[in-house]
mmCIF file of C-alpha atoms in Angstrom:
data_model
loop_
_atom_site.group_PDB
_atom_site.id
_atom_site.type_symbol
_atom_site.label_atom_id
_atom_site.label_comp_id
_atom_site.label_asym_id
_atom_site.label_seq_id
_atom_site.Cartn_x
_atom_site.Cartn_y
_atom_site.Cartn_z
ATOM 1 C CA MET A 1 -0.268 11.272 -16.899
ATOM 2 C CA ALA A 2 -0.800 8.861 -19.737
ATOM 3 C CA SER A 3 -4.564 9.244 -20.232
ATOM 4 C CA ARG A 4 -5.662 11.339 -23.175
ATOM 5 C CA VAL A 5 -8.609 12.638 -21.124
ATOM 6 C CA LEU A 6 -6.332 13.817 -18.304
ATOM 7 C CA ARG A 7 -3.932 15.518 -20.714
ATOM 8 C CA HIS A 8 -6.844 17.272 -22.429
ATOM 9 C CA TYR A 9 -8.302 18.709 -19.211
ATOM 10 C CA ASP A 10 -5.039 19.338 -17.334
ATOM 11 C CA HIS A 11 -2.945 21.020 -20.005
ATOM 12 C CA ASP A 12 -1.090 23.213 -17.480
ATOM 13 C CA GLY A 13 -0.722 20.640 -14.667
ATOM 14 C CA THR A 14 -2.857 22.508 -12.112
ATOM 15 C CA ARG A 15 -6.363 21.138 -12.635
ATOM 16 C CA ILE A 16 -6.053 17.485 -11.603
ATOM 17 C CA LEU A 17 -4.862 15.962 -8.309
ATOM 18 C CA ARG A 18 -3.689 12.396 -7.799
ATOM 19 C CA VAL A 19 -4.894 11.617 -4.255
ATOM 20 C CA THR A 20 -3.917 8.589 -2.164
ATOM 21 C CA PHE A 21 -5.846 7.967 1.059
ATOM 22 C CA ARG A 22 -3.680 6.732 3.951
ATOM 23 C CA ASP A 23 -4.092 5.905 7.647
ATOM 24 C CA ASP A 24 -2.058 7.687 10.368
ATOM 25 C CA ASP A 25 0.789 5.187 9.918
ATOM 26 C CA ASN A 26 0.927 5.968 6.174
ATOM 27 C CA GLN A 27 -0.457 2.517 5.348
ATOM 28 C CA PRO A 28 -3.513 1.960 3.114
ATOM 29 C CA MET A 29 -6.831 2.394 4.941
ATOM 30 C CA ARG A 30 -8.470 -0.986 5.616
ATOM 31 C CA VAL A 31 -11.780 -1.728 7.360
ATOM 32 C CA VAL A 32 -10.083 -4.273 9.662
ATOM 33 C CA LYS A 33 -7.945 -1.600 11.343
ATOM 34 C CA THR A 34 -9.813 1.667 10.658
ATOM 35 C CA SER A 35 -13.315 2.240 12.025
ATOM 36 C CA GLU A 36 -16.184 2.234 9.562
ATOM 37 C CA ALA A 37 -17.246 5.704 10.750
ATOM 38 C CA LEU A 38 -13.777 7.102 10.038
ATOM 39 C CA MET A 39 -13.661 5.392 6.656
ATOM 40 C CA ARG A 40 -17.053 6.876 5.812
ATOM 41 C CA SER A 41 -16.151 10.408 6.922
ATOM 42 C CA THR A 42 -12.788 10.284 5.188
ATOM 43 C CA LEU A 43 -13.366 8.399 1.966
ATOM 44 C CA ARG A 44 -17.073 8.570 1.221
ATOM 45 C CA GLU A 45 -17.378 12.259 2.066
ATOM 46 C CA ARG A 46 -14.378 13.143 -0.100
ATOM 47 C CA MET A 47 -15.659 11.080 -3.013
ATOM 48 C CA ILE A 48 -19.099 12.710 -2.864
ATOM 49 C CA LYS A 49 -18.269 16.276 -1.821
ATOM 50 C CA GLY A 50 -14.747 16.568 -3.178
ATOM 51 C CA ILE A 51 -11.664 18.278 -1.746
ATOM 52 C CA VAL A 52 -10.794 21.956 -1.349
ATOM 53 C CA VAL A 53 -7.115 22.799 -1.916
ATOM 54 C CA ALA A 54 -5.855 26.402 -1.870
ATOM 55 C CA GLY A 55 -9.420 27.677 -2.205
ATOM 56 C CA ARG A 56 -10.097 25.542 -5.292
ATOM 57 C CA HIS A 57 -12.745 22.804 -5.261
ATOM 58 C CA PHE A 58 -11.736 19.439 -6.756
ATOM 59 C CA GLY A 59 -14.307 16.699 -7.432
ATOM 60 C CA TYR A 60 -13.779 12.958 -7.820
ATOM 61 C CA LEU A 61 -12.919 12.146 -11.441
ATOM 62 C CA GLY A 62 -12.088 8.449 -11.481
ATOM 63 C CA ASN A 63 -9.391 5.870 -10.890
ATOM 64 C CA SER A 64 -7.712 2.876 -12.479
ATOM 65 C CA ASN A 65 -7.860 -0.627 -11.003
ATOM 66 C CA SER A 66 -4.328 -0.317 -9.622
ATOM 67 C CA GLN A 67 -5.143 3.077 -8.062
ATOM 68 C CA MET A 68 -8.242 1.587 -6.441
ATOM 69 C CA ARG A 69 -6.173 -1.207 -4.868
ATOM 70 C CA ASP A 70 -3.729 1.419 -3.588
ATOM 71 C CA GLY A 71 -6.531 3.624 -2.207
ATOM 72 C CA GLY A 72 -5.978 6.368 -4.759
ATOM 73 C CA ALA A 73 -8.029 8.378 -7.228
ATOM 74 C CA TYR A 74 -7.928 11.403 -9.518
ATOM 75 C CA PHE A 75 -9.721 14.570 -8.440
ATOM 76 C CA MET A 76 -10.344 17.343 -10.937
ATOM 77 C CA GLU A 77 -11.064 21.025 -10.413
ATOM 78 C CA LYS A 78 -14.821 21.556 -10.704
ATOM 79 C CA TYR A 79 -15.851 21.622 -14.326
ATOM 80 C CA SER A 80 -18.909 21.593 -16.521
ATOM 81 C CA ARG A 81 -20.030 17.969 -16.283
ATOM 82 C CA ARG A 82 -21.726 18.254 -19.668
ATOM 83 C CA SER A 83 -18.553 19.307 -21.508
ATOM 84 C CA PHE A 84 -16.585 16.545 -19.789
ATOM 85 C CA LEU A 85 -19.153 13.871 -20.716
ATOM 86 C CA GLU A 86 -19.245 15.170 -24.291
ATOM 87 C CA TYR A 87 -15.462 14.783 -24.492
ATOM 88 C CA ILE A 88 -15.610 11.259 -23.000
ATOM 89 C CA ASN A 89 -18.266 10.232 -25.544
ATOM 90 C CA GLU A 90 -16.194 11.716 -28.350
ATOM 91 C CA HIS A 91 -13.169 9.829 -27.009
ATOM 92 C CA LYS A 92 -15.124 6.528 -27.073
ATOM 93 C CA LYS A 93 -15.699 6.958 -30.825
ATOM 94 C CA ALA A 94 -11.969 7.260 -31.520
ATOM 95 C CA PRO A 95 -10.364 4.050 -32.780
ATOM 96 C CA ASP A 96 -8.066 2.229 -30.384
ATOM 97 C CA VAL A 97 -4.371 2.457 -31.148
ATOM 98 C CA THR A 98 -3.121 -0.979 -32.084
ATOM 99 C CA TRP A 99 0.507 -1.983 -32.221
ATOM 100 C CA GLN A 100 1.288 -4.234 -35.127
ATOM 101 C CA PRO A 101 5.015 -4.912 -35.021
ATOM 102 C CA LYS A 102 5.959 -6.776 -38.153
ATOM 103 C CA ILE A 103 7.581 -9.603 -36.251
ATOM 104 C CA VAL A 104 7.771 -10.590 -32.618
ATOM 105 C CA SER A 105 9.514 -13.546 -31.089
ATOM 106 C CA VAL A 106 9.463 -15.597 -27.902
ATOM 107 C CA ARG A 107 12.814 -16.579 -26.409
ATOM 108 C CA ARG A 108 13.279 -19.831 -24.542
ATOM 109 C CA ASP A 109 14.110 -19.658 -20.849
ATOM 110 C CA LEU A 110 17.697 -20.533 -19.978
ATOM 111 C CA GLY A 111 18.432 -23.392 -17.614
ATOM 112 C CA ASP A 112 19.719 -26.888 -17.019
ATOM 113 C CA GLU A 113 18.216 -29.932 -15.301
ATOM 114 C CA SER A 114 18.409 -28.281 -11.857
ATOM 115 C CA TYR A 115 17.301 -24.703 -12.500
ATOM 116 C CA THR A 116 15.319 -22.642 -14.978
ATOM 117 C CA PHE A 117 16.055 -18.922 -15.162
ATOM 118 C CA SER A 118 12.597 -17.673 -16.074
ATOM 119 C CA ASP A 119 12.512 -14.216 -14.475
ATOM 120 C CA GLY A 120 13.641 -11.138 -16.281
ATOM 121 C CA VAL A 121 12.642 -8.796 -19.034
ATOM 122 C CA GLY A 122 12.013 -9.035 -22.730
ATOM 123 C CA MET A 123 13.729 -6.913 -25.362
ATOM 124 C CA ILE A 124 12.559 -4.217 -27.747
ATOM 125 C CA SER A 125 14.587 -2.733 -30.599
ATOM 126 C CA LYS A 126 15.730 0.866 -30.270
ATOM 127 C CA ALA A 127 14.036 1.813 -33.550
ATOM 128 C CA PHE A 128 10.688 0.425 -32.403
ATOM 129 C CA ALA A 129 11.107 2.074 -28.975
ATOM 130 C CA LYS A 130 11.638 5.417 -30.764
ATOM 131 C CA GLN A 131 8.443 4.840 -32.758
ATOM 132 C CA ILE A 132 6.483 4.202 -29.540
ATOM 133 C CA ALA A 133 8.033 7.283 -27.868
ATOM 134 C CA GLU A 134 7.038 9.438 -30.866
ATOM 135 C CA ASP A 135 3.481 8.067 -30.832
ATOM 136 C CA MET A 136 3.287 8.851 -27.095
ATOM 137 C CA MET A 137 4.551 12.396 -27.823
ATOM 138 C CA LEU A 138 7.549 12.053 -25.499
ATOM 139 C CA LYS A 139 9.509 14.502 -27.663
ATOM 140 C CA ASP A 140 13.246 13.720 -27.430
ATOM 141 C CA CYS A 141 12.883 11.344 -24.481
ATOM 142 C CA LEU A 142 13.573 7.670 -25.223
ATOM 143 C CA PRO A 143 12.698 5.421 -22.256
ATOM 144 C CA SER A 144 15.137 2.606 -21.508
ATOM 145 C CA CYS A 145 12.284 0.208 -20.738
ATOM 146 C CA PHE A 146 8.528 -0.161 -21.162
ATOM 147 C CA GLN A 147 5.880 -1.865 -19.068
ATOM 148 C CA PHE A 148 3.461 -3.530 -21.463
ATOM 149 C CA ARG A 149 0.364 -5.638 -22.055
ATOM 150 C CA PHE A 150 0.261 -7.093 -25.551
ATOM 151 C CA ARG A 151 -1.822 -9.976 -26.923
ATOM 152 C CA GLY A 152 -1.857 -12.070 -23.760
ATOM 153 C CA LEU A 153 1.685 -11.116 -22.756
ATOM 154 C CA LYS A 154 2.652 -8.680 -20.029
ATOM 155 C CA GLY A 155 5.771 -7.546 -18.255
ATOM 156 C CA VAL A 156 8.744 -5.294 -18.917
ATOM 157 C CA MET A 157 10.705 -4.777 -22.142
ATOM 158 C CA ALA A 158 14.193 -3.264 -22.053
ATOM 159 C CA VAL A 159 15.515 -1.385 -25.062
ATOM 160 C CA ASN A 160 18.266 -3.475 -26.666
ATOM 161 C CA PRO A 161 20.094 -1.780 -29.575
ATOM 162 C CA MET A 162 21.585 -5.188 -30.417
ATOM 163 C CA LEU A 163 18.286 -6.131 -32.124
ATOM 164 C CA ASP A 164 18.760 -3.186 -34.519
ATOM 165 C CA GLU A 165 22.399 -4.145 -35.109
ATOM 166 C CA ILE A 166 21.507 -7.783 -35.820
ATOM 167 C CA ALA A 167 18.816 -6.702 -38.297
ATOM 168 C CA LEU A 168 21.248 -4.308 -40.029
ATOM 169 C CA TRP A 169 24.032 -6.914 -40.147
ATOM 170 C CA ALA A 170 21.665 -9.562 -41.557
ATOM 171 C CA SER A 171 20.353 -7.124 -44.151
ATOM 172 C CA GLU A 172 23.855 -6.057 -45.247
ATOM 173 C CA ASN A 173 24.968 -9.687 -45.541
ATOM 174 C CA GLY A 174 21.845 -10.950 -47.310
ATOM 175 C CA ILE A 175 20.897 -13.277 -44.454
ATOM 176 C CA ARG A 176 17.182 -13.986 -44.298
ATOM 177 C CA HIS A 177 16.797 -16.729 -41.692
ATOM 178 C CA LYS A 178 17.962 -17.046 -38.147
ATOM 179 C CA PRO A 179 18.951 -20.139 -36.171
ATOM 180 C CA ASP A 180 16.511 -22.100 -33.997
ATOM 181 C CA MET A 181 17.203 -20.098 -30.834
ATOM 182 C CA PHE A 182 14.133 -17.972 -31.685
ATOM 183 C CA ASP A 183 10.705 -19.211 -32.741
ATOM 184 C CA CYS A 184 10.716 -16.964 -35.775
ATOM 185 C CA CYS A 185 12.238 -17.149 -39.223
ATOM 186 C CA SER A 186 13.301 -13.536 -39.813
ATOM 187 C CA TRP A 187 16.166 -11.462 -38.430
ATOM 188 C CA LEU A 188 13.967 -8.356 -38.403
ATOM 189 C CA VAL A 189 12.621 -8.849 -34.877
ATOM 190 C CA LYS A 190 11.315 -5.718 -33.136
ATOM 191 C CA MET A 191 10.372 -7.344 -29.823
ATOM 192 C CA VAL A 192 11.551 -10.487 -28.041
ATOM 193 C CA PHE A 193 9.321 -11.815 -25.260
ATOM 194 C CA ARG A 194 10.248 -14.321 -22.581
ATOM 195 C CA ARG A 195 8.073 -17.400 -22.177
ATOM 196 C CA SER A 196 7.451 -16.374 -18.554
ATOM 197 C CA GLN A 197 5.735 -13.211 -19.878
ATOM 198 C CA ILE A 198 2.926 -15.245 -21.448
ATOM 199 C CA LYS A 199 -0.014 -14.845 -19.050
#
């Protein structure tokens, strides 16, 4: 779980459940095909009264927008509401983590008069990916790609060690500028976005 709040309260992995509500056919529950009475007894009751699993009572904690669309939520073993709210308020005072890569770039989509190849992923240097992994406390794990939202851009970035090699080569050879294929004047690019990732 990525949330700092969830990691704080579920340090041993036994105190929080990720619950997804499904119909008998394992499809998301929708009012158009599930009766309102069943929806009420299944969803509303669980959200208000919680869930008992292995003799332990779990109460509704919250959900993200994507979880809500998928009919899912987090349930947490019953806790002192006061201590939880105190932690949330303390968390709100903490400054947001901001990524300030020194240089980013946007790559042009490939194509000719007939087609434009606009789908795909951006690139992130291996060194910058390691920095992100360290900040996320992933220990020795280096992901091969990241899903991101950054300054009006969103999508997937794949780790590309070639960006590190290009920066090293340019540095060793005293090259400071790159050709016009990128909209940036330095070889020290940490992330390369695709134009299709601008939202």
